[in-house]
Coordinates of C-alpha atoms in Angstrom, one line a residue:
M13 CA 35.7 -2.2 -4.7
V14 CA 34.0 -5.8 -5.4
A15 CA 36.0 -7.4 -3.0
E16 CA 35.5 -4.7 -0.5
A17 CA 31.7 -4.9 -0.8
A18 CA 31.8 -8.8 -0.5
E19 CA 33.8 -8.6 2.8
A20 CA 31.3 -5.7 4.1
V21 CA 28.5 -8.0 2.7
H22 CA 29.9 -10.8 4.6
A23 CA 30.9 -9.2 7.8
S24 CA 27.3 -7.7 7.6
Q25 CA 25.7 -11.2 7.5
A26 CA 27.7 -12.7 10.1
A27 CA 26.8 -9.9 12.6
A28 CA 23.3 -9.9 11.6
H29 CA 23.3 -14.1 12.7
G30 CA 25.5 -13.1 15.7
G31 CA 28.0 -15.1 14.4
F32 CA 31.9 -15.5 13.4
N33 CA 32.8 -14.2 10.2
L34 CA 34.7 -17.3 8.9
V35 CA 35.3 -16.1 5.5
P36 CA 38.8 -14.9 5.9
V37 CA 39.8 -18.2 7.7
V38 CA 38.5 -20.2 4.9
V39 CA 40.1 -17.9 2.6
L40 CA 43.2 -18.2 4.3
L41 CA 43.0 -22.1 4.6
G42 CA 42.1 -22.5 0.9
A43 CA 44.9 -20.4 -0.2
A44 CA 47.5 -22.6 1.7
V45 CA 45.9 -25.8 0.9
V46 CA 45.8 -24.7 -3.0
A47 CA 49.5 -23.7 -3.3
V48 CA 51.8 -25.2 -0.8
P49 CA 51.1 -29.0 -2.3
L50 CA 51.3 -27.2 -6.0
F51 CA 54.5 -25.2 -5.3
K52 CA 55.8 -28.3 -3.7
K53 CA 55.0 -30.5 -6.2
L54 CA 56.9 -28.0 -8.9
G55 CA 60.1 -28.5 -6.6
L56 CA 59.9 -24.5 -5.3
G57 CA 59.0 -25.7 -1.6
S58 CA 56.7 -24.5 0.7
V59 CA 58.0 -21.0 1.9
L60 CA 57.4 -19.9 -1.8
G61 CA 54.0 -21.0 -2.1
Y62 CA 52.8 -19.6 1.2
L63 CA 54.2 -15.9 -0.1
A64 CA 52.8 -16.7 -3.6
A65 CA 49.6 -17.3 -1.9
G66 CA 49.3 -14.5 0.3
L67 CA 50.0 -12.4 -2.9
V68 CA 47.5 -13.6 -4.7
I69 CA 44.5 -13.1 -2.0
G70 CA 46.2 -9.8 -0.4
P71 CA 45.4 -6.5 -1.1
F72 CA 47.5 -6.1 -4.4
G73 CA 45.9 -9.5 -5.8
L74 CA 42.6 -10.6 -5.7
G75 CA 41.9 -8.0 -2.6
L76 CA 40.3 -10.4 -0.3
F77 CA 42.4 -9.0 2.8
S78 CA 42.9 -5.4 3.3
D79 CA 45.2 -5.3 6.4
P80 CA 48.1 -7.8 6.2
Q81 CA 49.8 -6.1 9.0
S82 CA 47.1 -7.5 11.5
I83 CA 47.2 -11.0 10.4
L84 CA 51.5 -10.6 10.7
H85 CA 51.0 -9.7 14.5
V86 CA 49.1 -12.9 15.0
A87 CA 51.3 -15.0 12.5
E88 CA 54.3 -14.0 14.4
L89 CA 53.1 -16.5 16.9
G90 CA 54.2 -19.0 14.4
V91 CA 57.8 -18.0 14.8
V92 CA 57.7 -18.0 18.6
M93 CA 56.3 -21.5 18.8
F94 CA 59.0 -22.6 16.4
L95 CA 61.5 -21.4 18.4
F96 CA 60.0 -23.3 21.8
V97 CA 59.9 -26.2 19.4
I98 CA 64.0 -25.6 18.5
G99 CA 64.4 -24.9 22.5
L100 CA 62.9 -28.1 23.4
E101 CA 65.7 -29.8 21.4
M102 CA 68.6 -27.7 23.2
Q103 CA 69.7 -29.2 26.2
P104 CA 71.3 -26.5 28.6
S105 CA 74.3 -28.6 28.1
R106 CA 74.2 -28.3 24.4
L107 CA 73.6 -24.6 24.4
W108 CA 76.5 -23.7 26.6
A109 CA 79.0 -26.0 24.5
M110 CA 77.5 -23.5 21.5
R111 CA 78.4 -20.4 23.3
G112 CA 81.4 -20.1 21.0
E113 CA 79.8 -20.4 17.8
I114 CA 76.6 -17.7 19.5
F115 CA 78.9 -15.1 20.6
G116 CA 81.8 -15.4 18.2
L117 CA 80.6 -16.9 14.7
G118 CA 77.2 -14.9 15.3
L119 CA 78.7 -11.3 16.6
A120 CA 81.2 -11.9 13.8
Q121 CA 78.9 -12.6 11.4
V122 CA 76.4 -9.4 12.3
L123 CA 79.3 -7.0 12.8
V124 CA 80.9 -7.6 9.1
C125 CA 77.5 -7.4 7.6
I126 CA 76.2 -4.2 9.3
G127 CA 79.8 -2.5 8.4
V128 CA 79.3 -4.0 4.6
L129 CA 75.5 -3.2 4.3
T130 CA 75.8 0.4 5.6
C131 CA 77.7 1.1 2.7
V132 CA 75.2 0.5 0.2
G133 CA 73.1 3.7 1.5
L134 CA 75.9 5.8 1.6
A135 CA 77.0 4.7 -2.3
L136 CA 73.3 5.7 -3.0
G137 CA 73.9 8.8 -1.6
Y138 CA 71.8 8.3 2.0
P139 CA 72.7 10.1 5.2
V140 CA 74.8 7.9 7.7
A141 CA 72.0 7.5 10.2
Q142 CA 69.6 6.2 7.2
S143 CA 72.1 4.0 5.9
F144 CA 73.1 2.0 9.1
V145 CA 69.7 1.5 9.8
A146 CA 68.5 0.2 6.4
G147 CA 71.8 -1.9 6.6
T148 CA 71.2 -3.3 9.9
G149 CA 67.8 -4.4 9.2
F150 CA 68.9 -6.0 6.2
V151 CA 71.5 -7.9 8.7
L152 CA 68.8 -9.5 10.6
T153 CA 68.1 -13.1 8.6
S154 CA 64.5 -14.3 8.6
T155 CA 64.5 -17.0 11.5
A156 CA 61.2 -18.0 10.0
I157 CA 62.2 -19.1 6.4
V158 CA 65.7 -20.4 7.3
M159 CA 64.2 -22.3 10.2
Q160 CA 61.5 -23.5 7.6
M161 CA 64.2 -24.4 5.2
L162 CA 66.5 -26.1 7.6
E163 CA 63.8 -28.2 8.4
E164 CA 62.7 -29.1 5.2
R165 CA 65.9 -30.2 4.3
R166 CA 66.8 -31.9 7.4
S167 CA 69.6 -30.1 8.4
L168 CA 68.5 -28.6 11.8
A169 CA 70.5 -31.6 13.8
L170 CA 73.6 -31.3 11.8
P171 CA 76.4 -29.3 12.7
K172 CA 76.3 -26.8 10.0
G173 CA 72.6 -26.5 11.0
R174 CA 73.5 -26.1 14.7
R175 CA 75.8 -23.3 13.6
I176 CA 73.2 -21.4 11.6
V177 CA 70.9 -21.8 14.7
A178 CA 73.5 -20.1 17.0
I179 CA 73.9 -17.0 14.7
L180 CA 70.4 -16.8 14.3
L181 CA 70.0 -16.7 18.3
L182 CA 72.9 -14.1 18.3
E183 CA 70.9 -11.9 15.9
D184 CA 67.4 -11.9 18.2
L185 CA 70.1 -10.9 20.9
A186 CA 71.0 -8.0 18.7
I187 CA 67.9 -6.7 18.6
V188 CA 68.0 -4.9 21.7
P189 CA 71.3 -2.9 21.5
L190 CA 70.1 -2.2 17.6
L191 CA 66.8 -0.4 19.0
A192 CA 69.2 1.5 21.5
L193 CA 71.1 2.6 18.8
V194 CA 68.4 3.8 16.8
A195 CA 67.2 5.9 19.6
F196 CA 70.4 7.4 20.0
L197 CA 70.8 7.9 16.1
A198 CA 67.3 9.8 16.2
P199 CA 67.2 13.8 16.0
G200 CA 68.0 14.5 19.7
G201 CA 68.7 11.2 20.7
E202 CA 72.2 11.5 21.8
N203 CA 70.6 13.8 24.5
A204 CA 69.6 10.5 26.1
T205 CA 71.2 10.0 29.4
L206 CA 73.3 6.9 30.2
A207 CA 71.0 6.1 33.0
D208 CA 68.0 5.5 30.6
R209 CA 70.3 3.2 28.5
L210 CA 71.5 1.2 31.5
T211 CA 68.1 1.1 33.0
S212 CA 66.7 -0.4 29.5
I213 CA 69.4 -3.0 29.4
G214 CA 68.8 -3.8 33.0
I215 CA 65.3 -4.4 32.4
G216 CA 66.1 -6.8 29.4
L217 CA 68.8 -9.0 31.7
A218 CA 66.0 -8.9 34.7
S219 CA 63.7 -10.5 32.2
I220 CA 66.0 -13.2 31.3
A221 CA 67.0 -13.9 35.0
A222 CA 63.3 -14.0 35.7
L223 CA 62.2 -16.3 33.2
V224 CA 65.2 -18.6 33.8
I225 CA 64.7 -18.8 37.7
A226 CA 60.7 -19.5 36.9
G227 CA 61.6 -22.3 34.4
R228 CA 64.0 -23.7 36.6
Y229 CA 61.7 -23.9 39.9
L230 CA 57.9 -23.6 38.9
L231 CA 58.0 -25.0 35.2
D232 CA 58.5 -28.9 36.1
P233 CA 56.4 -28.8 39.0
M234 CA 53.3 -26.9 37.2
F235 CA 53.1 -29.5 34.5
R236 CA 53.9 -32.6 37.5
I237 CA 50.7 -31.5 39.2
L238 CA 48.8 -31.0 35.8
G239 CA 49.7 -34.3 34.7
K240 CA 48.1 -35.8 37.6
A241 CA 44.8 -34.4 36.5
R242 CA 45.2 -36.3 33.6
A243 CA 43.4 -33.7 31.5
R244 CA 45.0 -33.2 28.1
E245 CA 43.0 -30.3 27.3
V246 CA 44.6 -28.7 30.3
M247 CA 47.9 -29.5 29.4
T248 CA 47.5 -28.2 25.9
A249 CA 46.2 -24.8 27.3
A250 CA 49.5 -24.6 29.9
A251 CA 52.2 -25.4 27.1
L252 CA 50.3 -22.5 25.2
F253 CA 50.5 -20.7 28.2
V254 CA 53.9 -21.1 28.9
V255 CA 55.0 -20.3 25.1
L256 CA 53.2 -17.1 25.2
G257 CA 54.0 -15.9 28.6
A258 CA 57.4 -16.2 28.3
A259 CA 57.3 -14.5 24.8
L260 CA 55.4 -11.7 26.6
A261 CA 58.0 -11.4 29.2
M262 CA 60.7 -10.9 27.2
Q263 CA 58.5 -8.2 25.1
F264 CA 57.8 -6.4 28.3
G265 CA 61.9 -6.5 28.9
G266 CA 62.6 -5.0 25.2
L267 CA 63.7 -8.0 23.9
S268 CA 62.2 -10.4 20.9
M269 CA 59.4 -12.9 21.8
A270 CA 61.1 -15.6 19.8
M271 CA 64.1 -15.3 22.3
G272 CA 61.4 -15.6 25.2
A273 CA 59.8 -18.9 23.7
F274 CA 63.4 -20.4 22.9
L275 CA 64.3 -19.7 26.6
A276 CA 61.2 -21.7 27.6
G277 CA 61.7 -24.6 25.3
V278 CA 65.5 -24.8 26.6
L279 CA 64.6 -24.5 30.0
L280 CA 61.8 -27.5 29.5
S281 CA 64.5 -29.2 27.6
E282 CA 65.2 -31.9 30.4
S283 CA 61.6 -32.3 31.7
S284 CA 59.9 -35.2 31.4
F285 CA 57.1 -33.4 29.9
R286 CA 59.1 -32.5 26.9
H287 CA 57.7 -35.1 24.3
Q288 CA 53.9 -34.1 25.2
L289 CA 54.4 -30.3 25.4
E290 CA 56.1 -31.1 21.7
A291 CA 53.3 -32.9 20.4
D292 CA 50.8 -30.1 21.7
V293 CA 52.8 -27.1 20.4
E294 CA 53.5 -28.9 17.0
P295 CA 50.0 -27.9 15.4
F296 CA 49.7 -24.6 16.2
R297 CA 53.3 -24.3 15.4
G298 CA 52.6 -25.4 11.5
V299 CA 49.3 -23.5 10.9
L300 CA 50.6 -20.0 12.4
L301 CA 54.0 -20.2 10.4
G302 CA 52.0 -20.7 7.5
L303 CA 49.8 -17.7 8.3
F304 CA 53.0 -15.5 8.8
F305 CA 54.2 -16.5 5.5
L306 CA 51.2 -15.6 3.9
G307 CA 51.0 -12.1 5.8
V308 CA 54.2 -11.7 4.5
G309 CA 53.1 -12.0 1.1
M310 CA 50.1 -10.0 1.7
A311 CA 52.0 -7.1 2.9
L312 CA 54.1 -6.9 -0.6
D313 CA 53.0 -3.5 -1.8
L314 CA 53.1 -3.9 -5.6
D315 CA 52.4 -0.1 -5.7
V316 CA 55.7 1.0 -4.2
I317 CA 57.6 -1.4 -6.0
A318 CA 56.0 -0.2 -9.1
A319 CA 56.7 3.2 -8.3
N320 CA 60.4 3.0 -7.1
W321 CA 61.2 -0.3 -9.1
A322 CA 64.6 0.7 -9.8
L323 CA 65.8 1.5 -6.5
I324 CA 64.2 -1.6 -5.0
A325 CA 66.2 -4.0 -7.7
I326 CA 69.1 -2.3 -6.8
S327 CA 69.2 -2.6 -3.4
V328 CA 68.0 -6.2 -3.2
V329 CA 70.8 -7.2 -5.8
A330 CA 73.2 -4.9 -3.4
Y331 CA 72.2 -6.0 0.2
M332 CA 72.2 -9.9 -0.9
V333 CA 75.1 -10.0 -3.0
L334 CA 77.3 -8.2 -0.2
K335 CA 75.7 -9.8 2.7
M336 CA 76.5 -13.5 0.7
I337 CA 80.0 -12.0 0.2
G338 CA 80.3 -11.3 4.2
I339 CA 78.6 -14.6 5.5
Y340 CA 80.9 -16.7 2.9
A341 CA 84.1 -14.4 4.3
V342 CA 83.0 -14.9 8.1
A343 CA 82.5 -18.6 7.6
R344 CA 85.4 -19.4 6.1
L345 CA 87.4 -17.3 8.6
F346 CA 86.0 -19.6 11.2
R347 CA 87.2 -22.5 9.2
A348 CA 83.9 -23.5 7.4
S349 CA 84.1 -25.7 4.1
N350 CA 83.5 -24.0 1.0
R351 CA 80.5 -25.9 0.4
E352 CA 78.9 -25.3 3.7
A353 CA 80.4 -21.5 3.7
L354 CA 78.4 -21.1 0.2
E355 CA 75.4 -22.9 1.5
R356 CA 75.0 -20.7 4.3
A357 CA 75.4 -17.7 2.3
V358 CA 72.7 -18.2 0.0
L359 CA 70.3 -19.7 3.0
M360 CA 70.8 -16.5 4.9
A361 CA 71.2 -14.0 2.2
Q362 CA 67.5 -12.4 2.8
G363 CA 66.3 -10.0 5.5
G364 CA 64.3 -11.0 8.2
E365 CA 61.0 -10.1 9.9
F366 CA 62.9 -8.2 12.8
A367 CA 63.4 -5.6 10.3
F368 CA 59.9 -4.4 10.2
V369 CA 60.5 -3.8 13.7
L370 CA 63.7 -2.1 13.4
Y371 CA 62.5 0.2 10.3
A372 CA 59.3 0.8 12.3
A373 CA 61.1 2.2 15.1
A374 CA 63.2 4.1 12.9
S375 CA 60.3 5.5 11.2
A376 CA 58.7 6.4 14.6
V377 CA 61.6 8.4 15.7
G378 CA 62.3 10.2 12.4
I379 CA 65.5 8.7 11.1
I380 CA 63.1 7.5 7.9
D381 CA 59.9 8.8 6.6
G382 CA 57.2 6.9 6.0
E383 CA 58.0 6.3 1.9
A384 CA 61.3 4.9 2.6
N385 CA 59.9 2.5 5.5
A386 CA 57.8 0.9 2.5
I387 CA 60.6 0.9 0.1
L388 CA 62.9 -0.7 2.9
T389 CA 59.7 -3.1 3.8
A390 CA 59.3 -4.3 0.0
T391 CA 63.0 -4.8 0.0
I392 CA 62.9 -7.1 2.7
I393 CA 59.9 -8.9 1.4
V394 CA 61.2 -9.4 -2.2
S395 CA 64.5 -10.8 -0.7
M396 CA 62.6 -13.3 1.4
A397 CA 60.7 -14.5 -1.7
L398 CA 63.6 -14.8 -3.8
T399 CA 65.7 -17.1 -0.8
P400 CA 63.7 -20.2 -2.2
L401 CA 64.9 -19.7 -5.4
L402 CA 68.4 -18.9 -4.7
M403 CA 68.5 -22.2 -2.6
M404 CA 67.2 -24.0 -5.9
A405 CA 69.8 -22.6 -7.9
H406 CA 72.3 -23.4 -5.6
D407 CA 71.4 -26.7 -5.3
R408 CA 71.3 -27.3 -9.1
L409 CA 74.5 -25.5 -9.8
M410 CA 76.6 -26.8 -6.9
P411 CA 78.8 -30.2 -8.0
K412 CA 77.6 -33.2 -6.0
V413 CA 79.9 -33.9 -3.5
A414 CA 82.4 -37.0 -4.4
P415 CA 82.8 -39.7 -1.5
S416 CA 86.4 -39.9 0.0
M417 CA 88.1 -43.4 -1.7
D418 CA 90.9 -43.1 1.1
G419 CA 91.6 -46.2 2.0
I420 CA 89.0 -47.9 -0.1
D421 CA 90.1 -50.5 -2.6
A422 CA 88.2 -51.1 -5.9
A423 CA 87.2 -54.4 -7.0
E424 CA 89.7 -55.7 -9.4
N425 CA 90.8 -59.1 -10.5
L426 CA 88.9 -60.6 -7.7
S427 CA 88.2 -64.1 -7.3
A428 CA 85.9 -66.3 -5.0
S429 CA 83.3 -68.8 -4.7
V430 CA 80.6 -66.4 -4.1
L431 CA 80.3 -62.9 -5.0
L432 CA 78.3 -60.9 -2.3
I433 CA 77.0 -57.4 -4.0
G434 CA 76.0 -55.1 -1.1
F435 CA 77.3 -55.1 2.5
G436 CA 74.3 -53.5 4.6
R437 CA 72.6 -55.0 7.5
F438 CA 71.0 -57.6 4.9
G439 CA 74.3 -58.4 3.1
Q440 CA 75.9 -58.9 6.7
I441 CA 73.8 -61.6 8.0
V442 CA 74.1 -63.5 4.6
S443 CA 77.9 -63.8 4.7
Q444 CA 77.8 -65.0 8.2
P445 CA 77.0 -68.9 7.8
L446 CA 79.0 -68.9 4.4
L447 CA 82.3 -67.5 6.3
A448 CA 81.2 -69.8 9.0
R449 CA 81.8 -72.8 6.4
S450 CA 84.8 -71.2 5.2
C451 CA 83.2 -70.4 2.0
S452 CA 85.7 -67.7 0.1
I453 CA 83.9 -64.6 -0.5
S454 CA 84.2 -61.8 -2.4
I455 CA 82.3 -58.6 -1.3
I456 CA 81.7 -55.4 -3.2
E457 CA 79.4 -52.3 -1.9
S458 CA 79.0 -48.7 -3.8
D459 CA 78.7 -46.9 -0.2
P460 CA 82.3 -45.9 0.9
D461 CA 80.9 -45.1 4.3
M462 CA 80.1 -48.5 4.6
I463 CA 83.1 -49.8 3.6
R464 CA 84.9 -48.3 6.0
D465 CA 82.4 -49.3 8.9
A466 CA 82.6 -52.9 7.8
R467 CA 86.5 -52.7 8.1
D468 CA 86.4 -51.6 11.6
F469 CA 84.5 -55.0 12.1
G470 CA 87.1 -57.1 10.4
F471 CA 85.6 -57.5 6.7
K472 CA 87.3 -56.7 3.8
V473 CA 85.0 -54.8 1.1
Y474 CA 85.8 -53.6 -2.1
Y475 CA 84.4 -50.9 -3.8
G476 CA 82.2 -51.4 -6.7
D477 CA 78.8 -51.0 -8.7
G478 CA 77.3 -54.3 -9.5
T479 CA 74.8 -52.7 -12.3
R480 CA 77.9 -52.5 -14.2
L481 CA 79.0 -55.2 -16.4
D482 CA 82.9 -54.4 -16.2
I483 CA 82.6 -54.2 -12.3
L484 CA 80.9 -57.4 -12.3
H485 CA 83.7 -59.2 -14.6
A486 CA 86.7 -57.3 -12.3
A487 CA 84.7 -59.0 -8.9
G488 CA 84.8 -62.3 -10.6
A489 CA 81.3 -62.8 -11.6
P490 CA 82.4 -65.1 -14.6
E491 CA 84.3 -67.6 -12.1
A492 CA 81.8 -67.4 -9.3
R493 CA 79.6 -70.5 -8.3
L494 CA 77.3 -68.4 -6.9
I495 CA 76.0 -64.7 -6.5
V496 CA 74.1 -63.0 -3.8
V497 CA 72.4 -59.9 -4.4
A498 CA 72.0 -57.8 -1.0
A499 CA 72.0 -54.1 -2.5
N500 CA 69.8 -51.4 -0.6
D501 CA 68.1 -50.2 -3.5
P502 CA 65.3 -52.2 -5.1
E503 CA 65.6 -51.1 -8.8
S504 CA 69.4 -51.3 -8.6
I505 CA 68.6 -55.2 -7.3
V506 CA 66.4 -55.7 -10.2
R507 CA 68.9 -54.4 -12.7
I508 CA 71.7 -56.6 -11.2
V509 CA 69.5 -59.6 -11.5
E510 CA 68.9 -58.9 -15.0
L511 CA 72.6 -58.0 -15.9
V512 CA 74.0 -61.2 -14.2
K513 CA 71.3 -63.7 -15.7
A514 CA 71.7 -61.9 -19.1
E515 CA 75.7 -62.1 -19.3
F516 CA 76.0 -65.3 -16.9
P517 CA 73.4 -67.3 -17.5
L518 CA 74.7 -70.8 -15.3
V519 CA 75.7 -68.5 -12.3
P520 CA 72.8 -69.2 -9.8
V521 CA 71.7 -65.8 -8.9
L522 CA 70.1 -65.3 -5.1
A523 CA 68.4 -61.9 -4.6
R524 CA 67.2 -59.8 -1.6
A525 CA 63.3 -58.8 -2.1
M526 CA 62.0 -55.5 0.0
N527 CA 58.1 -56.9 -0.6
R528 CA 56.1 -58.9 -2.6
E529 CA 56.0 -56.7 -5.7
H530 CA 59.8 -56.6 -5.5
A531 CA 59.8 -60.3 -5.3
V532 CA 57.6 -60.9 -8.4
A533 CA 60.0 -58.3 -10.4
L534 CA 63.1 -60.4 -9.4
V535 CA 61.1 -63.9 -10.4
H536 CA 60.9 -61.9 -13.7
A537 CA 64.4 -61.2 -14.1
G538 CA 65.4 -64.5 -13.6
A539 CA 66.1 -64.6 -10.0
D540 CA 67.0 -68.1 -9.2
W541 CA 65.5 -67.6 -5.6
Q542 CA 64.6 -64.6 -3.7
I543 CA 63.2 -63.9 -0.4
R544 CA 61.6 -61.0 1.0
E545 CA 64.1 -59.3 3.8
T546 CA 61.3 -59.3 6.7
F547 CA 59.5 -62.7 5.9
E548 CA 61.4 -64.9 8.2
S549 CA 62.1 -62.4 10.9
A550 CA 58.1 -61.7 10.7
L551 CA 57.1 -65.4 11.1
A552 CA 59.6 -66.1 13.8
L553 CA 58.1 -63.3 15.9
G554 CA 54.7 -64.7 15.0
E555 CA 55.5 -68.0 16.0
Q556 CA 56.9 -66.7 19.5
A557 CA 53.6 -64.5 19.8
L558 CA 51.7 -67.7 19.6
R559 CA 54.0 -69.4 22.1
L560 CA 52.9 -66.6 24.7
M561 CA 49.4 -67.1 23.8
D562 CA 49.5 -70.9 25.2
V563 CA 49.4 -72.6 21.8
D564 CA 51.0 -76.0 22.1
E565 CA 53.9 -76.4 20.0
E566 CA 52.6 -78.9 17.9
E567 CA 49.8 -76.2 17.1
C568 CA 52.0 -73.7 16.4
A569 CA 54.1 -75.9 14.1
R570 CA 50.8 -76.8 12.4
V571 CA 49.6 -73.0 11.8
M572 CA 53.2 -71.8 10.9
E573 CA 53.5 -74.8 8.1
D574 CA 49.8 -73.4 7.0
V575 CA 50.9 -69.9 6.7
R576 CA 53.7 -70.4 4.8
R577 CA 51.7 -72.7 2.5
R578 CA 49.3 -70.0 2.1
D579 CA 52.0 -67.6 1.2
A580 CA 53.1 -69.5 -1.4
A581 CA 50.3 -70.3 -2.9
R582 CA 49.6 -66.6 -3.2
F583 CA 52.8 -65.6 -4.6
A584 CA 52.5 -68.6 -7.4
E585 CA 49.2 -66.5 -8.1
E586 CA 50.8 -63.5 -8.0
L587 CA 53.3 -64.1 -10.5
T588 CA 51.0 -64.4 -13.7
G589 CA 48.1 -62.6 -11.9
G590 CA 49.4 -59.6 -10.6
I591 CA 49.7 -58.2 -6.9
Y592 CA 46.0 -58.6 -6.2
A593 CA 45.7 -62.1 -7.0
G594 CA 45.6 -65.0 -4.3
L595 CA 43.7 -63.0 -1.9
D596 CA 41.8 -66.3 -0.5
F597 CA 45.0 -67.7 0.8
I598 CA 45.4 -64.6 3.3
H599 CA 43.7 -64.8 6.9
G600 CA 42.3 -61.4 7.2
N601 CA 40.0 -60.0 10.3
K602 CA 37.0 -59.0 7.8
P603 CA 34.1 -60.8 7.7
G604 CA 34.8 -63.3 4.8
G605 CA 38.4 -63.7 6.2
T606 CA 40.3 -62.0 3.2
A607 CA 42.5 -58.9 3.5
P608 CA 41.4 -55.8 1.9
P609 CA 43.1 -54.8 -1.7
G610 CA 46.4 -53.4 -1.5
A611 CA 47.7 -55.8 1.3
S612 CA 51.5 -56.4 0.6
S613 CA 54.2 -57.6 2.5

């Protein structure tokens, strides 16, 4: 009551001043700003943060919002724009190459999961039609959650990510025949004529064809004309027009809005305006997708859950477990590895936003009643909220992938005048002058893939972790005349230097430094010589820049010598005074000539 009264007061005040009520907008943004960073810091992910924030501010939390469905309808545009951005990354040739995964893997997963999940309702004693609708709704995975988590895990561009995208595309396509089946299963639905069904399918196909033709012949010329106007805001408006127009066209054809946006993205994926379109849509996509998750959290009806908690708990567990089994079985059938199949099963175990559409349609034609719709909707939302937690458990419980050691030799009884530890981009360059003078070198590296790549270029590299004393002995550190530490990890480099100087103090150690702070740490660790990896290349580029500015060679040499002298003096000050010591030696562009605190190179 208090929340409703406050909301009414705010609304009346806004109306009285002739303005827009900003309170809901501020609350939504504030909830996201507070919850998402907190949940990400706790390692729970942004999706769970949005869901929790929505629950707190929704009608069953603080009651700041009373109609989450209205927010969900607007926020679905976030999913639409997400699919548009994904489509921009999918050239038609790539999409055609995925046809086997879309209509093979995707269709197999949908059919198997429908068959398995329909059994849940039958086991609970519900009629066939209700069991089918309930199970089928859960088969349709949440595109928003899966895409967001794939993006956070940086898996969208990987083969396993593309296979999941293919399955999601098939599920988007499946909503049309599933809605037709709902109409057929409705009381009296069998009386619908074949002509009616063929008409609805024809309208859907015509919508797709019209969108493809428009995208092929109209979109690129339109953006070319608008680009000549050089009005950035018009280009942004045109990008939103294309996304929303394509979504609307698909909706009119009985298809999903997300499918229309995806097709529009694919059709523009080879356009010269692709990158600008992505930049224009990205801010709207992020905000609206977050708003969608907030709306889902608000829609979680705690009263329905409290009244039917046992049924919902049984349904959530049964649906998610059986769906995971079905997804895993299909993945293995299509020759996915055990690790990929299990990850896909956990990631896609939840129901999705299209289930809300399917359940609403089933409720409208009388297959399920309002209470059943609320229970099923709550089941879907609970499964969506559980997915980030299940993925956390999966990541922690799954054993780490052991790198393949096929064709790789471990460091053992090596002997050379130089021991080079680390053979990445830095170590490879270091090796060249030494090998040019026929110095004998033993090279060890802890990345098996790097070792295999080096072998293809004519190098013999041994597997070994330079932070272990036994490996250093096996690599010949005690007999080496020189040890070069060129590993990729700054902390590992410091540990290796400390270990070498403690165990083999007479062997000179040269080390790669990532930056000034790292260089100071290496000096304190006992390195005989260190160099920042970008120092010489940056000076060489700066010297060439002076020449292009018509500075003569003698002056170039004088300036470069001054820069080197100042850098050495600054570094000497930093060894005792810390990273902010010696700022007077920097040529800065602020009045007074010194760089701001925190300058580091």
